[in-house]
Amino acid sequence: MIRMKVHHIGIIVKDIIKSIKIYSKLGYKTITDIIIDQNQNNKVVFIQSSDYSQIIELIEPINETSSIYNFKEGYHHICYEIKTEENIFIKFKEMEIGKIFTKPIKSPAINNREIIFAYLRNGTFVEFIL
């Protein structure tokens, strides 16, 4: 079993500024500046619920080379922070629940920590912070 905890939920938006305003009416506060992720060609901002229990990543594609350009607005992924020393690539393959489809890339939105994306057999996208 992989030891991990939920870090955030990723939501695709068409306009990050308008989305910040919408979520602020639900009690969310921005906890980062808007970050330009040149690796994935997205704008990203993290917002947190008023009770500090949830973090949402709002993601806006910058252009057609964005990793999410052709995705619909709405839920995209759940992100887990790995809390184990086990090799995630080996462990994920052994579990036979899906496939990791990216190589590790640095995420400027998460202090340049490496991340990978996987999809589960049910079609759900999952991000792992290594």
mmCIF file of N, CA, C and O in Angstrom, residues 11-24 30 32-37 42-47 56-62 68 73 109:
data_model
loop_
_atom_site.group_PDB
_atom_site.id
_atom_site.type_symbol
_atom_site.label_atom_id
_atom_site.label_comp_id
_atom_site.label_asym_id
_atom_site.label_seq_id
_atom_site.Cartn_x
_atom_site.Cartn_y
_atom_site.Cartn_z
ATOM 1 N N ILE A 11 -9.105 21.637 -10.621
ATOM 2 C CA ILE A 11 -10.286 22.006 -11.392
ATOM 3 C C ILE A 11 -9.852 22.889 -12.559
ATOM 4 O O ILE A 11 -9.144 23.886 -12.369
ATOM 5 N N ILE A 12 -10.283 22.523 -13.755
ATOM 6 C CA ILE A 12 -9.983 23.304 -14.955
ATOM 7 C C ILE A 12 -10.989 24.445 -15.062
ATOM 8 O O ILE A 12 -12.192 24.240 -14.874
ATOM 9 N N VAL A 13 -10.475 25.631 -15.350
ATOM 10 C CA VAL A 13 -11.321 26.806 -15.516
ATOM 11 C C VAL A 13 -10.953 27.517 -16.813
ATOM 12 O O VAL A 13 -9.842 27.385 -17.303
ATOM 13 N N LYS A 14 -11.899 28.270 -17.339
ATOM 14 C CA LYS A 14 -11.625 29.052 -18.553
ATOM 15 C C LYS A 14 -11.051 30.424 -18.221
ATOM 16 O O LYS A 14 -10.319 30.998 -19.005
ATOM 17 N N ASP A 15 -11.402 30.955 -17.036
ATOM 18 C CA ASP A 15 -10.923 32.269 -16.615
ATOM 19 C C ASP A 15 -10.596 32.195 -15.129
ATOM 20 O O ASP A 15 -11.495 32.139 -14.286
ATOM 21 N N ILE A 16 -9.317 32.210 -14.812
ATOM 22 C CA ILE A 16 -8.868 31.994 -13.436
ATOM 23 C C ILE A 16 -9.309 33.133 -12.508
ATOM 24 O O ILE A 16 -9.691 32.889 -11.356
ATOM 25 N N ILE A 17 -9.320 34.367 -12.989
ATOM 26 C CA ILE A 17 -9.724 35.515 -12.166
ATOM 27 C C ILE A 17 -11.212 35.423 -11.813
ATOM 28 O O ILE A 17 -11.599 35.581 -10.649
ATOM 29 N N LYS A 18 -12.049 35.145 -12.803
ATOM 30 C CA LYS A 18 -13.485 34.995 -12.546
ATOM 31 C C LYS A 18 -13.744 33.826 -11.595
ATOM 32 O O LYS A 18 -14.606 33.898 -10.729
ATOM 33 N N SER A 19 -12.989 32.750 -11.751
ATOM 34 C CA SER A 19 -13.173 31.572 -10.901
ATOM 35 C C SER A 19 -12.766 31.855 -9.453
ATOM 36 O O SER A 19 -13.420 31.388 -8.522
ATOM 37 N N ILE A 20 -11.711 32.636 -9.258
ATOM 38 C CA ILE A 20 -11.314 33.031 -7.901
ATOM 39 C C ILE A 20 -12.466 33.788 -7.238
ATOM 40 O O ILE A 20 -12.796 33.549 -6.070
ATOM 41 N N LYS A 21 -13.099 34.685 -7.981
ATOM 42 C CA LYS A 21 -14.229 35.460 -7.443
ATOM 43 C C LYS A 21 -15.402 34.551 -7.078
ATOM 44 O O LYS A 21 -16.040 34.734 -6.037
ATOM 45 N N ILE A 22 -15.685 33.573 -7.920
ATOM 46 C CA ILE A 22 -16.783 32.637 -7.646
ATOM 47 C C ILE A 22 -16.499 31.854 -6.379
ATOM 48 O O ILE A 22 -17.338 31.770 -5.477
ATOM 49 N N TYR A 23 -15.303 31.279 -6.286
ATOM 50 C CA TYR A 23 -14.973 30.454 -5.118
ATOM 51 C C TYR A 23 -14.840 31.292 -3.842
ATOM 52 O O TYR A 23 -15.105 30.795 -2.750
ATOM 53 N N SER A 24 -14.479 32.564 -3.980
ATOM 54 C CA SER A 24 -14.389 33.415 -2.786
ATOM 55 C C SER A 24 -15.761 33.588 -2.146
ATOM 56 O O SER A 24 -15.878 33.697 -0.926
ATOM 57 N N THR A 30 -7.410 32.787 -1.667
ATOM 58 C CA THR A 30 -6.202 32.413 -2.410
ATOM 59 C C THR A 30 -5.054 32.255 -1.426
ATOM 60 O O THR A 30 -4.916 33.040 -0.491
ATOM 61 N N THR A 32 -1.898 31.286 -2.863
ATOM 62 C CA THR A 32 -0.713 31.519 -3.691
ATOM 63 C C THR A 32 -1.033 32.629 -4.681
ATOM 64 O O THR A 32 -2.205 32.963 -4.897
ATOM 65 N N ASP A 33 -0.014 33.176 -5.282
ATOM 66 C CA ASP A 33 -0.203 34.055 -6.427
ATOM 67 C C ASP A 33 -0.596 33.180 -7.611
ATOM 68 O O ASP A 33 -0.463 31.950 -7.571
ATOM 69 N N ILE A 34 -1.044 33.805 -8.682
ATOM 70 C CA ILE A 34 -1.257 33.063 -9.926
ATOM 71 C C ILE A 34 0.122 32.742 -10.485
ATOM 72 O O ILE A 34 0.968 33.626 -10.631
ATOM 73 N N ILE A 35 0.345 31.480 -10.757
ATOM 74 C CA ILE A 35 1.654 30.994 -11.195
ATOM 75 C C ILE A 35 1.554 30.557 -12.652
ATOM 76 O O ILE A 35 0.597 29.885 -13.038
ATOM 77 N N ILE A 36 2.538 30.931 -13.439
ATOM 78 C CA ILE A 36 2.605 30.472 -14.826
ATOM 79 C C ILE A 36 3.473 29.220 -14.848
ATOM 80 O O ILE A 36 4.649 29.265 -14.482
ATOM 81 N N ASP A 37 2.875 28.126 -15.244
ATOM 82 C CA ASP A 37 3.590 26.851 -15.349
ATOM 83 C C ASP A 37 3.981 26.662 -16.812
ATOM 84 O O ASP A 37 3.168 26.240 -17.636
ATOM 85 N N ASN A 42 0.106 26.301 -18.409
ATOM 86 C CA ASN A 42 -1.101 26.609 -17.658
ATOM 87 C C ASN A 42 -0.845 27.746 -16.677
ATOM 88 O O ASN A 42 0.278 27.956 -16.240
ATOM 89 N N LYS A 43 -1.927 28.437 -16.321
ATOM 90 C CA LYS A 43 -1.926 29.336 -15.173
ATOM 91 C C LYS A 43 -2.528 28.535 -14.028
ATOM 92 O O LYS A 43 -3.511 27.805 -14.210
ATOM 93 N N VAL A 44 -1.966 28.697 -12.830
ATOM 94 C CA VAL A 44 -2.398 27.920 -11.677
ATOM 95 C C VAL A 44 -2.481 28.828 -10.456
ATOM 96 O O VAL A 44 -1.621 29.684 -10.259
ATOM 97 N N VAL A 45 -3.499 28.618 -9.643
ATOM 98 C CA VAL A 45 -3.588 29.271 -8.342
ATOM 99 C C VAL A 45 -4.191 28.264 -7.360
ATOM 100 O O VAL A 45 -5.038 27.449 -7.743
ATOM 101 N N PHE A 46 -3.729 28.312 -6.124
ATOM 102 C CA PHE A 46 -4.283 27.453 -5.087
ATOM 103 C C PHE A 46 -5.182 28.288 -4.185
ATOM 104 O O PHE A 46 -4.811 29.403 -3.797
ATOM 105 N N ILE A 47 -6.351 27.732 -3.868
ATOM 106 C CA ILE A 47 -7.287 28.378 -2.960
ATOM 107 C C ILE A 47 -7.621 27.393 -1.843
ATOM 108 O O ILE A 47 -7.524 26.172 -2.027
ATOM 109 N N ILE A 56 -7.959 23.659 -3.312
ATOM 110 C CA ILE A 56 -8.317 23.459 -4.720
ATOM 111 C C ILE A 56 -7.278 24.164 -5.573
ATOM 112 O O ILE A 56 -6.859 25.280 -5.271
ATOM 113 N N GLU A 57 -6.886 23.495 -6.635
ATOM 114 C CA GLU A 57 -5.992 24.090 -7.632
ATOM 115 C C GLU A 57 -6.859 24.483 -8.822
ATOM 116 O O GLU A 57 -7.488 23.626 -9.438
ATOM 117 N N LEU A 58 -6.922 25.769 -9.115
ATOM 118 C CA LEU A 58 -7.612 26.242 -10.314
ATOM 119 C C LEU A 58 -6.589 26.297 -11.438
ATOM 120 O O LEU A 58 -5.499 26.851 -11.256
ATOM 121 N N ILE A 59 -6.926 25.705 -12.583
ATOM 122 C CA ILE A 59 -5.975 25.577 -13.689
ATOM 123 C C ILE A 59 -6.601 26.152 -14.957
ATOM 124 O O ILE A 59 -7.658 25.689 -15.387
ATOM 125 N N GLU A 60 -5.941 27.123 -15.546
ATOM 126 C CA GLU A 60 -6.411 27.722 -16.799
ATOM 127 C C GLU A 60 -5.375 27.475 -17.883
ATOM 128 O O GLU A 60 -4.194 27.807 -17.704
ATOM 129 N N PRO A 61 -5.787 26.897 -19.012
ATOM 130 C CA PRO A 61 -4.821 26.707 -20.101
ATOM 131 C C PRO A 61 -4.385 28.052 -20.670
ATOM 132 O O PRO A 61 -5.190 28.972 -20.800
ATOM 133 N N ILE A 62 -3.085 28.158 -20.984
ATOM 134 C CA ILE A 62 -2.553 29.393 -21.557
ATOM 135 C C ILE A 62 -2.797 29.451 -23.061
ATOM 136 O O ILE A 62 -3.162 30.481 -23.608
ATOM 137 N N ILE A 68 -4.021 20.738 -20.783
ATOM 138 C CA ILE A 68 -5.466 20.577 -20.550
ATOM 139 C C ILE A 68 -6.319 21.335 -21.567
ATOM 140 O O ILE A 68 -7.516 21.511 -21.369
ATOM 141 N N GLU A 73 -14.243 22.388 -18.825
ATOM 142 C CA GLU A 73 -14.128 23.071 -17.542
ATOM 143 C C GLU A 73 -14.754 22.188 -16.463
ATOM 144 O O GLU A 73 -15.775 21.556 -16.674
ATOM 145 N N ALA A 109 4.246 25.427 -9.356
ATOM 146 C CA ALA A 109 3.154 25.739 -8.431
ATOM 147 C C ALA A 109 3.317 25.028 -7.089
ATOM 148 O O ALA A 109 2.681 25.398 -6.110
#
